[in-house]
CSV table of C-alpha atoms in Angstrom, one decimal:
chain,number,residue,atom,x,y,z
A,1,MET,CA,-11.1,-3.5,-15.3
A,2,GLN,CA,-9.3,-3.9,-11.7
A,3,ARG,CA,-5.6,-3.9,-11.8
A,4,LYS,CA,-4.0,-7.3,-11.2
A,5,GLY,CA,-0.7,-7.0,-9.2
A,6,SER,CA,2.2,-9.5,-9.3
A,7,VAL,CA,1.9,-13.2,-8.5
A,8,ILE,CA,3.5,-12.5,-4.9
A,9,ASN,CA,1.3,-9.8,-4.5
A,10,GLU,CA,-1.6,-11.8,-5.3
A,11,ILE,CA,-1.0,-14.4,-2.7
A,12,CYS,CA,-0.1,-12.1,0.0
A,13,LEU,CA,-3.3,-10.3,-0.6
A,14,LEU,CA,-5.4,-13.2,-0.5
A,15,TYR,CA,-3.4,-15.4,2.3
A,16,ASP,CA,-5.8,-15.3,5.1
A,17,ARG,CA,-8.4,-16.4,2.9
A,18,LEU,CA,-6.7,-19.6,1.9
A,19,SER,CA,-7.5,-22.8,3.4
A,20,ASP,CA,-4.7,-24.6,5.5
A,21,THR,CA,-3.3,-26.7,2.8
A,22,GLU,CA,-3.6,-24.0,0.2
A,23,LYS,CA,-1.4,-22.1,2.6
A,24,LEU,CA,1.3,-24.9,2.5
A,25,ILE,CA,1.5,-24.1,-1.3
A,26,ALA,CA,1.5,-20.4,-0.9
A,27,ASP,CA,4.5,-20.5,1.0
A,28,PHE,CA,6.3,-22.3,-1.3
A,29,VAL,CA,5.7,-20.6,-4.0
A,30,MET,CA,6.9,-17.4,-1.8
A,31,ALA,CA,10.1,-19.0,-0.9
A,32,TYR,CA,11.0,-20.5,-4.1
A,33,GLN,CA,9.3,-18.2,-6.4
A,34,GLY,CA,12.4,-18.2,-9.2
A,35,GLU,CA,11.9,-21.9,-9.4
A,36,ILE,CA,8.3,-22.0,-9.7
A,37,PRO,CA,7.9,-21.3,-13.9
A,38,SER,CA,10.3,-24.4,-14.4
A,39,LEU,CA,8.2,-26.7,-12.2
A,40,THR,CA,4.8,-29.0,-12.9
A,41,THR,CA,1.7,-29.2,-11.2
A,42,ARG,CA,2.9,-32.3,-9.7
A,43,GLU,CA,6.4,-31.4,-8.7
A,44,ILE,CA,4.8,-28.5,-7.0
A,45,ALA,CA,2.3,-30.8,-4.7
A,46,ALA,CA,5.3,-33.3,-3.9
A,47,ARG,CA,7.3,-30.1,-2.6
A,48,SER,CA,4.7,-28.7,-0.7
A,49,GLN,CA,3.3,-32.0,0.6
A,50,THR,CA,0.0,-31.5,-0.8
A,51,SER,CA,-1.9,-32.8,-4.0
A,52,ALA,CA,-2.1,-31.8,-7.7
A,53,ALA,CA,-5.7,-31.1,-6.9
A,54,THR,CA,-5.1,-28.5,-4.2
A,55,VAL,CA,-2.3,-26.9,-6.4
A,56,SER,CA,-5.3,-26.4,-9.0
A,57,ARG,CA,-7.4,-24.9,-6.6
A,58,PHE,CA,-5.1,-22.7,-5.2
A,59,VAL,CA,-4.2,-21.5,-8.7
A,60,ARG,CA,-8.1,-20.7,-9.4
A,61,HIS,CA,-8.4,-18.9,-5.9
A,62,LEU,CA,-5.5,-16.8,-7.3
A,63,GLY,CA,-7.8,-15.8,-10.4
A,64,TYR,CA,-5.9,-17.7,-12.6
A,65,GLU,CA,-7.9,-20.3,-15.3
A,66,SER,CA,-4.4,-22.7,-15.5
A,67,PHE,CA,-1.3,-23.3,-13.9
A,68,SER,CA,0.4,-22.5,-17.2
A,69,GLU,CA,-1.5,-19.2,-17.0
A,70,LEU,CA,0.4,-18.5,-13.6
A,71,ARG,CA,3.2,-19.6,-14.7
A,72,SER,CA,3.5,-17.5,-17.7
A,73,ALA,CA,2.6,-14.4,-15.2
A,74,MET,CA,5.7,-15.7,-12.8
A,75,GLN,CA,7.7,-15.6,-15.6
A,76,ARG,CA,7.0,-11.9,-16.5
A,77,ASP,CA,7.1,-11.0,-12.9
A,78,ASN,CA,10.9,-12.5,-12.7
A,79,GLY,CA,11.2,-10.6,-16.1
A,80,THR,CA,14.7,-12.2,-17.8
A,81,HIS,CA,16.5,-13.0,-14.5
A,82,ASP,CA,18.0,-16.7,-14.9
A,83,PRO,CA,15.9,-18.6,-12.0
A,84,ASP,CA,19.0,-19.0,-10.3
A,85,GLU,CA,19.5,-15.4,-9.8
A,86,VAL,CA,16.1,-14.9,-8.1
A,87,PRO,CA,17.0,-14.9,-4.2
A,88,ARG,CA,15.0,-17.0,-1.9
A,89,ASN,CA,13.4,-15.6,1.3
A,90,VAL,CA,16.2,-15.5,4.0
A,91,ILE,CA,15.4,-14.0,7.6
A,92,SER,CA,17.5,-15.3,10.1
A,93,ILE,CA,19.8,-13.6,12.6
A,94,ASP,CA,22.5,-16.3,11.5
A,95,ALA,CA,22.3,-14.4,7.8
A,96,PRO,CA,21.8,-10.6,8.3
A,97,ARG,CA,23.1,-9.6,5.2
A,98,ALA,CA,20.9,-12.0,3.6
A,99,ALA,CA,18.1,-11.0,5.4
A,100,MET,CA,18.9,-7.1,4.5
A,101,GLU,CA,19.0,-8.1,0.8
A,102,THR,CA,15.7,-10.3,1.1
A,103,VAL,CA,14.0,-7.5,2.6
A,104,LEU,CA,15.2,-4.8,0.2
A,105,LEU,CA,14.2,-6.7,-2.7
A,106,ALA,CA,10.7,-7.5,-1.1
A,107,LYS,CA,10.2,-3.7,-0.5
A,108,ASN,CA,11.6,-2.9,-4.1
A,109,ARG,CA,9.1,-5.0,-5.8
A,110,GLU,CA,6.0,-3.7,-3.3
A,111,LEU,CA,6.5,-0.4,-4.7
A,112,LEU,CA,6.8,-1.6,-8.1
A,113,ASP,CA,3.7,-3.7,-7.5
A,114,THR,CA,2.2,-0.4,-6.2
A,115,LEU,CA,3.1,1.5,-9.2
A,116,ASN,CA,1.2,-0.9,-11.4
A,117,LEU,CA,-2.0,-0.9,-9.6
A,118,ILE,CA,-2.4,2.8,-9.2
A,119,SER,CA,-4.1,4.5,-12.4
A,120,ASP,CA,-3.0,7.7,-13.3
A,121,GLN,CA,-6.2,8.8,-13.1
A,122,ASN,CA,-7.4,7.9,-9.3
A,123,LEU,CA,-3.9,9.5,-8.2
A,124,THR,CA,-4.6,12.9,-10.2
A,125,TYR,CA,-8.3,12.9,-8.9
A,126,ALA,CA,-6.9,12.0,-5.2
A,127,VAL,CA,-4.4,14.9,-5.4
A,128,ARG,CA,-7.4,17.5,-6.7
A,129,LEU,CA,-10.0,16.4,-4.0
A,130,ILE,CA,-7.0,17.2,-1.5
A,131,GLU,CA,-6.1,20.4,-3.2
A,132,GLU,CA,-9.8,21.6,-3.1
A,133,ALA,CA,-10.9,20.6,0.3
A,134,ASP,CA,-11.3,22.8,3.3
A,135,SER,CA,-9.7,20.7,5.3
A,136,VAL,CA,-8.5,17.0,5.0
A,137,VAL,CA,-9.3,14.7,7.9
A,138,PHE,CA,-7.2,11.3,8.2
A,139,GLY,CA,-8.8,8.0,9.4
A,140,ALA,CA,-6.8,4.9,10.6
A,141,VAL,CA,-6.9,1.8,13.1
A,142,GLY,CA,-4.1,-0.1,14.9
A,143,ASN,CA,-0.3,0.5,14.1
A,144,THR,CA,-1.5,2.2,10.9
A,145,ILE,CA,-2.4,5.4,12.8
A,146,PRO,CA,1.2,6.4,13.2
A,147,ALA,CA,1.4,6.4,9.3
A,148,ALA,CA,-1.5,8.6,9.3
A,149,LEU,CA,-0.1,11.0,11.8
A,150,SER,CA,3.1,11.7,9.8
A,151,ALA,CA,0.8,11.9,6.6
A,152,SER,CA,-1.3,14.3,8.3
A,153,PHE,CA,1.7,16.6,9.2
A,154,LEU,CA,3.1,16.2,5.8
A,155,ILE,CA,0.2,17.6,4.2
A,156,ALA,CA,-0.2,20.3,6.8
A,157,GLN,CA,3.3,21.7,5.9
A,158,LEU,CA,1.7,22.9,2.4
A,159,GLY,CA,-0.5,25.3,4.0
A,160,ILE,CA,-3.1,22.7,3.5
A,161,ARG,CA,-5.7,22.3,7.0
A,162,SER,CA,-5.0,19.0,7.5
A,163,HIS,CA,-5.8,17.0,10.8
A,164,CYS,CA,-5.1,13.1,12.3
A,165,ALA,CA,-6.6,12.3,15.6
A,166,PRO,CA,-4.4,10.3,18.2
A,167,THR,CA,-7.1,7.7,18.6
A,168,THR,CA,-9.8,6.1,16.6
A,169,GLU,CA,-12.0,7.2,18.5
A,170,ALA,CA,-11.5,10.6,18.3
A,171,MET,CA,-11.3,10.1,14.7
A,172,VAL,CA,-14.7,8.9,14.8
A,173,LEU,CA,-16.1,11.7,16.6
A,174,SER,CA,-14.0,14.1,13.9
A,175,SER,CA,-15.8,12.4,11.0
A,176,MET,CA,-19.3,13.4,12.6
A,177,SER,CA,-18.7,16.9,11.6
A,178,LEU,CA,-17.5,17.0,8.1
A,179,THR,CA,-18.7,18.8,5.4
A,180,LYS,CA,-19.0,18.1,1.8
A,181,ARG,CA,-16.4,21.0,1.2
A,182,ASP,CA,-13.4,18.5,3.3
A,183,VAL,CA,-12.3,15.2,2.1
A,184,LEU,CA,-11.2,12.3,4.3
A,185,VAL,CA,-8.6,10.1,3.8
A,186,PHE,CA,-8.6,6.4,5.2
A,187,MET,CA,-5.4,4.5,5.3
A,188,SER,CA,-6.2,0.7,6.0
A,189,LYS,CA,-4.9,-2.1,4.7
A,190,SER,CA,-7.5,-4.2,5.1
A,191,GLY,CA,-10.5,-1.9,4.8
A,192,HIS,CA,-12.5,-4.2,7.1
A,193,SER,CA,-12.1,-1.9,10.6
A,194,LYS,CA,-15.9,-1.2,11.7
A,195,ARG,CA,-14.8,2.0,13.0
A,196,LEU,CA,-13.4,3.4,10.0
A,197,ASN,CA,-16.7,2.0,8.3
A,198,HIS,CA,-18.5,3.7,10.8
A,199,MET,CA,-16.3,6.8,9.7
A,200,MET,CA,-17.2,6.3,6.0
A,201,ASP,CA,-21.1,6.1,6.8
A,202,ASN,CA,-20.7,9.6,8.4
A,203,ALA,CA,-18.7,10.8,5.4
A,204,ILE,CA,-21.4,9.3,3.1
A,205,ASP,CA,-24.3,11.1,5.2
A,206,SER,CA,-22.3,14.6,5.0
A,207,GLN,CA,-21.6,14.2,1.3
A,208,THR,CA,-17.7,14.5,2.1
A,209,PRO,CA,-15.5,13.1,-1.0
A,210,THR,CA,-13.1,9.8,0.6
A,211,ILE,CA,-9.9,8.6,-0.4
A,212,VAL,CA,-9.0,5.3,0.6
A,213,ILE,CA,-5.3,4.0,0.8
A,214,THR,CA,-5.7,0.1,0.7
A,215,ASN,CA,-4.4,-3.1,0.1
A,216,VAL,CA,-7.5,-4.8,-0.6
A,217,PRO,CA,-9.5,-2.9,-3.5
A,218,ASP,CA,-12.8,-5.1,-2.7
A,219,SER,CA,-13.1,-4.3,1.0
A,220,PRO,CA,-16.1,-2.6,2.6
A,221,LEU,CA,-14.5,0.8,2.9
A,222,ALA,CA,-13.1,0.7,-0.5
A,223,ARG,CA,-16.1,-0.1,-2.4
A,224,ARG,CA,-18.2,2.8,-0.8
A,225,ALA,CA,-14.8,5.4,-1.5
A,226,THR,CA,-14.8,8.5,-3.6
A,227,CYS,CA,-11.3,7.4,-5.1
A,228,VAL,CA,-9.3,4.3,-4.3
A,229,LEU,CA,-5.8,4.0,-4.1
A,230,GLN,CA,-4.5,0.3,-4.2
A,231,THR,CA,-1.2,-0.6,-2.3
A,232,ALA,CA,0.7,-3.5,-2.5
A,233,THR,CA,2.2,-5.8,0.3
A,234,ARG,CA,4.8,-8.6,0.8
A,235,ASP,CA,4.1,-8.4,4.8
A,236,LYS,CA,3.2,-12.4,4.3
A,237,MET,CA,6.2,-13.1,2.2
A,238,LEU,CA,8.3,-11.8,5.0
A,239,ASN,CA,6.5,-12.4,8.3
A,240,SER,CA,3.4,-14.8,8.1
A,241,ASP,CA,2.0,-14.0,11.3
A,242,LEU,CA,2.1,-10.1,11.6
A,243,PRO,CA,1.2,-6.9,9.3
A,244,PHE,CA,3.8,-4.6,9.7
A,245,SER,CA,4.9,-2.8,6.9
A,246,HIS,CA,3.6,0.6,5.4
A,247,ASN,CA,6.1,1.1,2.9
A,248,SER,CA,3.8,1.3,0.1
A,249,MET,CA,1.2,3.5,1.8
A,250,ASN,CA,4.2,5.7,2.7
A,251,PHE,CA,5.1,5.9,-0.9
A,252,VAL,CA,1.9,6.7,-2.1
A,253,ILE,CA,1.6,9.6,0.2
A,254,GLU,CA,4.8,10.7,-0.4
A,255,VAL,CA,4.2,11.0,-4.5
A,256,VAL,CA,0.9,12.9,-3.4
A,257,PHE,CA,2.5,15.2,-1.5
A,258,LEU,CA,5.3,16.0,-4.1
A,259,LEU,CA,2.6,16.2,-6.7
A,260,LEU,CA,0.8,18.9,-4.7
A,261,CYS,CA,4.3,20.5,-4.1
A,262,SER,CA,4.8,20.9,-8.1
A,263,ASP,CA,0.9,22.2,-8.6
A,264,MET,CA,0.2,24.4,-6.0
A,265,PRO,CA,1.3,28.6,-7.2
A,266,ASN,CA,2.4,29.4,-3.9
A,267,PHE,CA,4.5,26.8,-2.6
A,268,GLN,CA,7.6,28.4,-2.3
A,269,ALA,CA,6.4,31.6,-0.5
A,270,HIS,CA,4.5,29.3,1.7
A,271,ALA,CA,8.0,27.1,1.8
A,272,GLY,CA,9.8,30.2,3.1
A,273,LEU,CA,7.2,30.9,5.9
A,274,LEU,CA,7.3,27.5,7.0
A,275,TRP,CA,11.2,27.5,7.3
A,276,LYS,CA,10.8,31.1,8.8
A,277,SER,CA,8.8,29.4,11.6
A,278,LEU,CA,10.6,26.1,12.2
A,279,GLY,CA,14.2,27.0,10.8
A,280,ASP,CA,15.6,27.5,14.0
A,281,ASP,CA,14.8,24.1,15.3
A,282,LYS,CA,16.6,22.7,12.1
A,283,GLY,CA,19.5,24.9,12.2
A,284,VAL,CA,18.3,26.7,9.3
A,285,SER,CA,17.5,30.6,9.2
A,286,GLY,CA,14.2,32.1,7.2
A,287,GLU,CA,16.4,34.6,5.8
A,288,VAL,CA,18.4,32.1,3.8
A,289,PHE,CA,14.8,32.2,1.5
A,290,GLY,CA,13.7,34.8,-0.8
A,291,ALA,CA,10.8,36.5,-1.2
A,292,THR,CA,9.6,33.8,-3.4
A,293,GLY,CA,10.5,31.5,-1.0
A,294,GLY,CA,13.5,30.2,-2.8
A,295,MET,CA,17.1,29.9,-1.4
A,296,ARG,CA,19.3,32.6,-1.5
């Protein structure tokens, strides 16, 4: 059974697939999420300038059988907070403090959603695939490429062969020489990129295990993956025009990195070698590490 995130996450996930009138309701729900549990279908329709029938379609589009089911879900999402204590979206140059608070709350809930969406089994499986691989190759497109480059560098610090090409074209080329002893990690919010799906074709041909970190678990890329780590997004709540955040993806990568650290028997020794090689640039001498890599 596929895990379901918060109502807001589901709205952000499906936003681009909604009709124009459904988007009016989505915008209203995201802006006034604290009030929704106390409103009726007709009240939401009136305030979003739509109709009760459109609200019902919107509810079903999100996967809820009735508005009362969605309302109960939002009550759970809001916890024990009084409706007046659930902040509204405020992103304005005239209210920078309120904007910071809006983003902070959204990012916090995004990470909590990601925590609830990823199963322990899938997370452990992803760590094992990386541990046992001869090399780890990353794939991404657009503004996710810098996040993939950072992830590759982070994994490489553990002494694991890790590579991320600087362009998607070069990533496609690297996927053509993969073997079943490697692992290919995709970082893709939508999972619909044609180039990434061509890389998946290459990985399947070479029997290379694949890990997909994505917001969309039913995307073409995710459906063919060996392991899927679903992340949450609230980009649409903060900015309806452009995807911009890799907050939850970075969270997953950092958790994987720390789990690898905790499970690698030679981690401390390797950390000592790393600081010996790079410590001068960071103002830390390799001599501060003992024989096992621990601080003296």
